[in-house]
């Protein structure tokens, strides 16, 4: 119950902050990437819950760090592509 309440507060607030900080012509792209990253993050997190039986704690931490850096590179790559298209 508390988790759903926090989610109901967090997501609209997060989306409105992103929407206000992004220019209007590329707002839809950024919000859709934000939603995609949330879905991918949820899928990866559920896989790690299953994988905790087989992967040590340091290995999971390393994988999360690598995935975070990879997501940053993907996001900056998409951002550069959007700037190039204009």
Short mmCIF file of N, CA and C in Angstrom, two decimals:
data_model
loop_
_atom_site.label_atom_id
_atom_site.label_comp_id
_atom_site.label_asym_id
_atom_site.label_seq_id
_atom_site.Cartn_x
_atom_site.Cartn_y
_atom_site.Cartn_z
N UNK A 1 0.82 -1.18 0.00
CA UNK A 1 0.00 0.00 0.00
C UNK A 1 0.87 1.25 0.00
N UNK A 2 1.86 1.25 0.87
CA UNK A 2 2.77 2.41 0.95
C UNK A 2 3.56 2.55 -0.35
N UNK A 3 3.97 1.42 -0.91
CA UNK A 3 4.74 1.46 -2.16
C UNK A 3 3.91 2.07 -3.30
N UNK A 4 2.66 1.69 -3.40
CA UNK A 4 1.83 2.26 -4.46
C UNK A 4 1.59 3.74 -4.23
N UNK A 5 1.48 4.17 -2.98
CA UNK A 5 1.31 5.59 -2.67
C UNK A 5 2.56 6.39 -3.05
N UNK A 6 3.73 5.86 -2.73
CA UNK A 6 4.98 6.53 -3.09
C UNK A 6 5.13 6.58 -4.61
N UNK A 7 4.77 5.51 -5.29
CA UNK A 7 4.85 5.48 -6.76
C UNK A 7 3.91 6.51 -7.37
N UNK A 8 2.72 6.64 -6.82
CA UNK A 8 1.77 7.62 -7.34
C UNK A 8 2.27 9.05 -7.15
N UNK A 9 3.09 9.28 -6.14
CA UNK A 9 3.67 10.61 -5.94
C UNK A 9 4.93 10.81 -6.76
N UNK A 10 5.73 9.76 -6.87
CA UNK A 10 7.05 9.90 -7.50
C UNK A 10 6.96 10.08 -9.01
N UNK A 11 6.22 9.24 -9.68
CA UNK A 11 6.21 9.26 -11.14
C UNK A 11 5.69 10.57 -11.74
N UNK A 12 4.54 11.09 -11.32
CA UNK A 12 4.11 12.36 -11.91
C UNK A 12 5.06 13.52 -11.59
N UNK A 13 5.61 13.51 -10.38
CA UNK A 13 6.55 14.57 -10.01
C UNK A 13 7.80 14.48 -10.87
N UNK A 14 8.31 13.29 -11.05
CA UNK A 14 9.51 13.08 -11.85
C UNK A 14 9.26 13.49 -13.31
N UNK A 15 8.13 13.09 -13.85
CA UNK A 15 7.81 13.44 -15.24
C UNK A 15 7.62 14.94 -15.42
N UNK A 16 7.02 15.60 -14.45
CA UNK A 16 6.83 17.05 -14.59
C UNK A 16 8.14 17.80 -14.48
N UNK A 17 9.06 17.33 -13.65
CA UNK A 17 10.38 17.97 -13.56
C UNK A 17 11.13 17.79 -14.87
N UNK A 18 11.08 16.59 -15.44
CA UNK A 18 11.73 16.35 -16.73
C UNK A 18 11.08 17.18 -17.82
N UNK A 19 9.76 17.26 -17.82
CA UNK A 19 9.05 18.00 -18.85
C UNK A 19 9.36 19.50 -18.80
N UNK A 20 9.54 20.03 -17.60
CA UNK A 20 9.85 21.46 -17.48
C UNK A 20 11.29 21.79 -17.84
N UNK A 21 12.18 20.82 -17.71
CA UNK A 21 13.59 21.09 -17.97
C UNK A 21 14.02 20.80 -19.41
N UNK A 22 13.14 20.21 -20.22
CA UNK A 22 13.45 19.84 -21.60
C UNK A 22 12.74 20.81 -22.54
N UNK A 23 13.38 21.19 -23.65
CA UNK A 23 12.69 22.04 -24.62
C UNK A 23 11.43 21.35 -25.18
N UNK A 24 10.46 22.16 -25.55
CA UNK A 24 9.15 21.63 -25.94
C UNK A 24 9.20 20.73 -27.18
N UNK A 25 10.08 21.02 -28.13
CA UNK A 25 10.11 20.25 -29.37
C UNK A 25 10.65 18.83 -29.19
N UNK A 26 11.42 18.58 -28.12
CA UNK A 26 11.95 17.23 -27.91
C UNK A 26 11.43 16.61 -26.62
N UNK A 27 10.40 17.17 -26.04
CA UNK A 27 9.89 16.70 -24.76
C UNK A 27 9.34 15.28 -24.85
N UNK A 28 8.61 14.97 -25.90
CA UNK A 28 8.03 13.64 -26.05
C UNK A 28 9.07 12.55 -26.13
N UNK A 29 10.15 12.83 -26.83
CA UNK A 29 11.24 11.85 -26.96
C UNK A 29 11.88 11.58 -25.61
N UNK A 30 12.16 12.61 -24.86
CA UNK A 30 12.81 12.43 -23.57
C UNK A 30 11.91 11.71 -22.57
N UNK A 31 10.64 12.05 -22.54
CA UNK A 31 9.72 11.39 -21.62
C UNK A 31 9.53 9.93 -22.01
N UNK A 32 9.50 9.63 -23.31
CA UNK A 32 9.36 8.23 -23.73
C UNK A 32 10.61 7.42 -23.39
N UNK A 33 11.79 8.03 -23.53
CA UNK A 33 13.03 7.34 -23.14
C UNK A 33 13.04 7.12 -21.64
N UNK A 34 12.56 8.09 -20.88
CA UNK A 34 12.47 7.94 -19.43
C UNK A 34 11.56 6.77 -19.06
N UNK A 35 10.42 6.65 -19.72
CA UNK A 35 9.53 5.53 -19.47
C UNK A 35 10.13 4.20 -19.87
N UNK A 36 10.83 4.19 -21.00
CA UNK A 36 11.49 2.97 -21.46
C UNK A 36 12.56 2.52 -20.48
N UNK A 37 13.34 3.45 -19.98
CA UNK A 37 14.38 3.11 -19.01
C UNK A 37 13.77 2.58 -17.71
N UNK A 38 12.62 3.11 -17.32
CA UNK A 38 11.95 2.61 -16.12
C UNK A 38 11.50 1.16 -16.30
N UNK A 39 10.95 0.86 -17.45
CA UNK A 39 10.48 -0.51 -17.72
C UNK A 39 11.67 -1.46 -17.79
N UNK A 40 12.72 -1.05 -18.49
CA UNK A 40 13.91 -1.91 -18.59
C UNK A 40 14.53 -2.12 -17.21
N UNK A 41 14.56 -1.06 -16.41
CA UNK A 41 15.10 -1.18 -15.05
C UNK A 41 14.31 -2.15 -14.21
N UNK A 42 12.99 -2.12 -14.33
CA UNK A 42 12.16 -3.06 -13.58
C UNK A 42 12.38 -4.50 -14.02
N UNK A 43 12.56 -4.70 -15.32
CA UNK A 43 12.81 -6.05 -15.82
C UNK A 43 14.17 -6.56 -15.34
N UNK A 44 15.18 -5.70 -15.40
CA UNK A 44 16.52 -6.12 -14.97
C UNK A 44 16.52 -6.39 -13.47
N UNK A 45 15.83 -5.54 -12.70
CA UNK A 45 15.78 -5.75 -11.25
C UNK A 45 15.12 -7.08 -10.91
N UNK A 46 14.07 -7.44 -11.62
CA UNK A 46 13.43 -8.73 -11.33
C UNK A 46 14.34 -9.90 -11.71
N UNK A 47 15.13 -9.73 -12.76
CA UNK A 47 16.09 -10.79 -13.10
C UNK A 47 17.18 -10.92 -12.04
N UNK A 48 17.58 -9.80 -11.44
CA UNK A 48 18.61 -9.86 -10.41
C UNK A 48 18.09 -10.46 -9.12
N UNK A 49 16.80 -10.33 -8.85
CA UNK A 49 16.24 -10.99 -7.68
C UNK A 49 16.37 -12.50 -7.84
N UNK A 50 16.10 -12.99 -9.04
CA UNK A 50 16.28 -14.42 -9.31
C UNK A 50 17.76 -14.79 -9.31
N UNK A 51 18.61 -13.92 -9.89
CA UNK A 51 20.03 -14.24 -10.03
C UNK A 51 20.84 -14.12 -8.77
N UNK A 52 20.27 -13.57 -7.70
CA UNK A 52 21.04 -13.41 -6.46
C UNK A 52 21.45 -14.74 -5.87
N UNK A 53 20.78 -15.81 -6.26
CA UNK A 53 21.16 -17.13 -5.78
C UNK A 53 22.48 -17.59 -6.40
N UNK A 54 22.77 -17.10 -7.59
CA UNK A 54 23.91 -17.61 -8.35
C UNK A 54 25.06 -16.62 -8.48
N UNK A 55 24.78 -15.32 -8.35
CA UNK A 55 25.80 -14.29 -8.53
C UNK A 55 26.12 -13.68 -7.17
N UNK A 56 27.42 -13.56 -6.82
CA UNK A 56 27.75 -12.94 -5.53
C UNK A 56 27.38 -11.45 -5.51
N UNK A 57 27.34 -10.89 -4.31
CA UNK A 57 26.92 -9.51 -4.12
C UNK A 57 27.80 -8.52 -4.88
N UNK A 58 29.10 -8.73 -4.87
CA UNK A 58 30.01 -7.84 -5.60
C UNK A 58 29.78 -7.91 -7.11
N UNK A 59 29.45 -9.09 -7.60
CA UNK A 59 29.17 -9.24 -9.02
C UNK A 59 27.92 -8.49 -9.44
N UNK A 60 26.88 -8.52 -8.61
CA UNK A 60 25.66 -7.78 -8.92
C UNK A 60 25.92 -6.28 -8.89
N UNK A 61 26.71 -5.82 -7.92
CA UNK A 61 27.05 -4.40 -7.85
C UNK A 61 27.81 -3.98 -9.10
N UNK A 62 28.76 -4.79 -9.53
CA UNK A 62 29.53 -4.49 -10.74
C UNK A 62 28.62 -4.44 -11.97
N UNK A 63 27.70 -5.39 -12.08
CA UNK A 63 26.79 -5.43 -13.22
C UNK A 63 25.89 -4.19 -13.22
N UNK A 64 25.38 -3.78 -12.05
CA UNK A 64 24.55 -2.57 -11.98
C UNK A 64 25.33 -1.33 -12.39
N UNK A 65 26.59 -1.24 -11.98
CA UNK A 65 27.41 -0.08 -12.35
C UNK A 65 27.63 -0.07 -13.87
N UNK A 66 27.96 -1.22 -14.44
CA UNK A 66 28.17 -1.30 -15.89
C UNK A 66 26.89 -0.96 -16.64
N UNK A 67 25.75 -1.47 -16.18
CA UNK A 67 24.48 -1.16 -16.84
C UNK A 67 24.14 0.32 -16.72
N UNK A 68 24.43 0.93 -15.58
CA UNK A 68 24.19 2.36 -15.42
C UNK A 68 25.01 3.19 -16.37
N UNK A 69 26.29 2.85 -16.53
CA UNK A 69 27.16 3.56 -17.47
C UNK A 69 26.68 3.33 -18.89
N UNK A 70 26.27 2.11 -19.21
CA UNK A 70 25.75 1.82 -20.55
C UNK A 70 24.49 2.64 -20.85
N UNK A 71 23.60 2.75 -19.88
CA UNK A 71 22.38 3.53 -20.07
C UNK A 71 22.71 5.00 -20.28
N UNK A 72 23.70 5.51 -19.55
CA UNK A 72 24.12 6.90 -19.77
C UNK A 72 24.65 7.11 -21.18
N UNK A 73 25.44 6.17 -21.67
CA UNK A 73 25.95 6.29 -23.05
C UNK A 73 24.83 6.21 -24.07
N UNK A 74 23.86 5.33 -23.84
CA UNK A 74 22.72 5.23 -24.76
C UNK A 74 21.93 6.53 -24.75
N UNK A 75 21.69 7.08 -23.57
CA UNK A 75 20.92 8.31 -23.48
C UNK A 75 21.65 9.47 -24.15
N UNK A 76 22.95 9.60 -23.92
CA UNK A 76 23.68 10.69 -24.58
C UNK A 76 23.74 10.48 -26.09
N UNK A 77 23.82 9.23 -26.53
CA UNK A 77 23.81 8.94 -27.97
C UNK A 77 22.50 9.34 -28.62
N UNK A 78 21.39 9.03 -27.95
CA UNK A 78 20.08 9.43 -28.47
C UNK A 78 19.95 10.94 -28.46
N UNK A 79 20.45 11.56 -27.41
CA UNK A 79 20.39 13.02 -27.33
C UNK A 79 21.19 13.68 -28.46
N UNK A 80 22.38 13.14 -28.75
CA UNK A 80 23.19 13.68 -29.85
C UNK A 80 22.50 13.45 -31.20
N UNK A 81 21.84 12.30 -31.37
CA UNK A 81 21.10 12.04 -32.60
C UNK A 81 19.96 13.04 -32.77
N UNK A 82 19.28 13.36 -31.68
CA UNK A 82 18.19 14.32 -31.74
C UNK A 82 18.72 15.71 -32.09
N UNK A 83 19.89 16.06 -31.59
CA UNK A 83 20.49 17.36 -31.90
C UNK A 83 20.94 17.38 -33.35
N UNK A 84 21.41 16.24 -33.86
CA UNK A 84 21.90 16.15 -35.24
C UNK A 84 20.75 16.28 -36.24
N UNK A 85 19.57 15.75 -35.89
CA UNK A 85 18.42 15.80 -36.79
C UNK A 85 17.87 17.20 -36.98
N UNK A 86 18.12 18.09 -36.05
CA UNK A 86 17.59 19.45 -36.18
C UNK A 86 18.35 20.24 -37.14
#
